[in-house]
mmCIF file of C-alpha atoms in Angstrom:
data_model
loop_
_atom_site.group_PDB
_atom_site.id
_atom_site.type_symbol
_atom_site.label_atom_id
_atom_site.label_comp_id
_atom_site.label_asym_id
_atom_site.label_seq_id
_atom_site.Cartn_x
_atom_site.Cartn_y
_atom_site.Cartn_z
ATOM 1 C CA MET A 1005 -28.741 3.345 20.971
ATOM 2 C CA ASP A 1006 -24.776 3.171 19.880
ATOM 3 C CA LYS A 1007 -24.653 2.080 16.823
ATOM 4 C CA ASN A 1008 -22.005 -0.173 17.812
ATOM 5 C CA ASN A 1009 -24.419 -1.748 19.598
ATOM 6 C CA PHE A 1010 -25.186 -3.678 16.111
ATOM 7 C CA THR A 1011 -22.948 -6.030 16.635
ATOM 8 C CA ASN A 1012 -24.469 -7.592 19.663
ATOM 9 C CA PHE A 1013 -27.167 -8.730 17.584
ATOM 10 C CA LYS A 1014 -25.135 -11.588 16.214
ATOM 11 C CA LYS A 1015 -25.842 -13.187 19.324
ATOM 12 C CA VAL A 1016 -29.793 -13.366 18.155
ATOM 13 C CA GLU A 1017 -28.771 -14.282 15.157
ATOM 14 C CA GLU A 1018 -26.933 -17.404 16.355
ATOM 15 C CA ILE A 1019 -29.678 -18.436 18.479
ATOM 16 C CA LEU A 1020 -32.509 -18.001 15.772
ATOM 17 C CA ASN A 1021 -30.242 -20.011 13.424
ATOM 18 C CA GLU A 1022 -31.845 -21.162 10.004
ATOM 19 C CA ASP A 1023 -35.457 -21.160 11.859
ATOM 20 C CA GLY A 1024 -36.160 -17.694 12.437
ATOM 21 C CA ARG A 1025 -34.517 -13.981 11.406
ATOM 22 C CA ILE A 1026 -33.825 -10.685 12.901
ATOM 23 C CA LEU A 1027 -34.235 -7.595 10.877
ATOM 24 C CA VAL A 1028 -33.135 -3.879 11.797
ATOM 25 C CA ARG A 1029 -33.436 -1.009 9.980
ATOM 26 C CA GLU A 1030 -33.912 2.857 10.666
ATOM 27 C CA SER A 1031 -37.267 4.012 10.494
ATOM 28 C CA GLY A 1032 -37.926 6.252 7.155
ATOM 29 C CA THR A 1033 -40.540 8.198 8.553
ATOM 30 C CA GLN A 1034 -39.531 8.002 12.597
ATOM 31 C CA PRO A 1035 -36.601 8.825 14.587
ATOM 32 C CA LEU A 1036 -36.701 5.104 15.132
ATOM 33 C CA ILE A 1037 -34.831 2.118 14.905
ATOM 34 C CA ARG A 1038 -37.635 -0.945 14.102
ATOM 35 C CA ILE A 1039 -36.614 -4.464 14.952
ATOM 36 C CA LEU A 1040 -38.453 -7.343 13.451
ATOM 37 C CA ILE A 1041 -37.675 -10.796 15.108
ATOM 38 C CA GLU A 1042 -39.214 -13.990 14.092
ATOM 39 C CA HIS A 1043 -38.896 -17.535 15.106
ATOM 40 C CA ARG A 1044 -40.673 -21.397 15.000
ATOM 41 C CA SER A 1045 -40.430 -21.520 18.867
ATOM 42 C CA GLU A 1046 -41.990 -19.175 21.164
ATOM 43 C CA SER A 1047 -39.427 -20.155 23.669
ATOM 44 C CA ILE A 1048 -36.496 -19.201 21.642
ATOM 45 C CA LEU A 1049 -38.350 -15.888 20.464
ATOM 46 C CA SER A 1050 -38.777 -14.951 23.841
ATOM 47 C CA LYS A 1051 -34.400 -15.273 24.986
ATOM 48 C CA ALA A 1052 -33.920 -13.064 21.644
ATOM 49 C CA LYS A 1053 -35.996 -10.495 23.057
ATOM 50 C CA GLU A 1054 -34.750 -10.611 26.542
ATOM 51 C CA ILE A 1055 -31.545 -10.019 24.395
ATOM 52 C CA ILE A 1056 -32.679 -7.130 22.222
ATOM 53 C CA ASN A 1057 -33.623 -5.550 25.118
ATOM 54 C CA ASN A 1058 -30.644 -5.511 27.028
ATOM 55 C CA ILE A 1059 -28.883 -4.147 24.121
ATOM 56 C CA ILE A 1060 -31.063 -1.134 23.728
#
């Protein structure tokens, strides 16, 4: 994944608003990027996951 794509995660932050969160970080033990997203609404969470899948 291109590191410039991290700026696209702002879209997800806007969708999640104050009722959710996103955490993107490098794994400390594997060559992976770990992504955590949480929200109260399943439909908003699904939309956020869709955007993230398109980014990566």
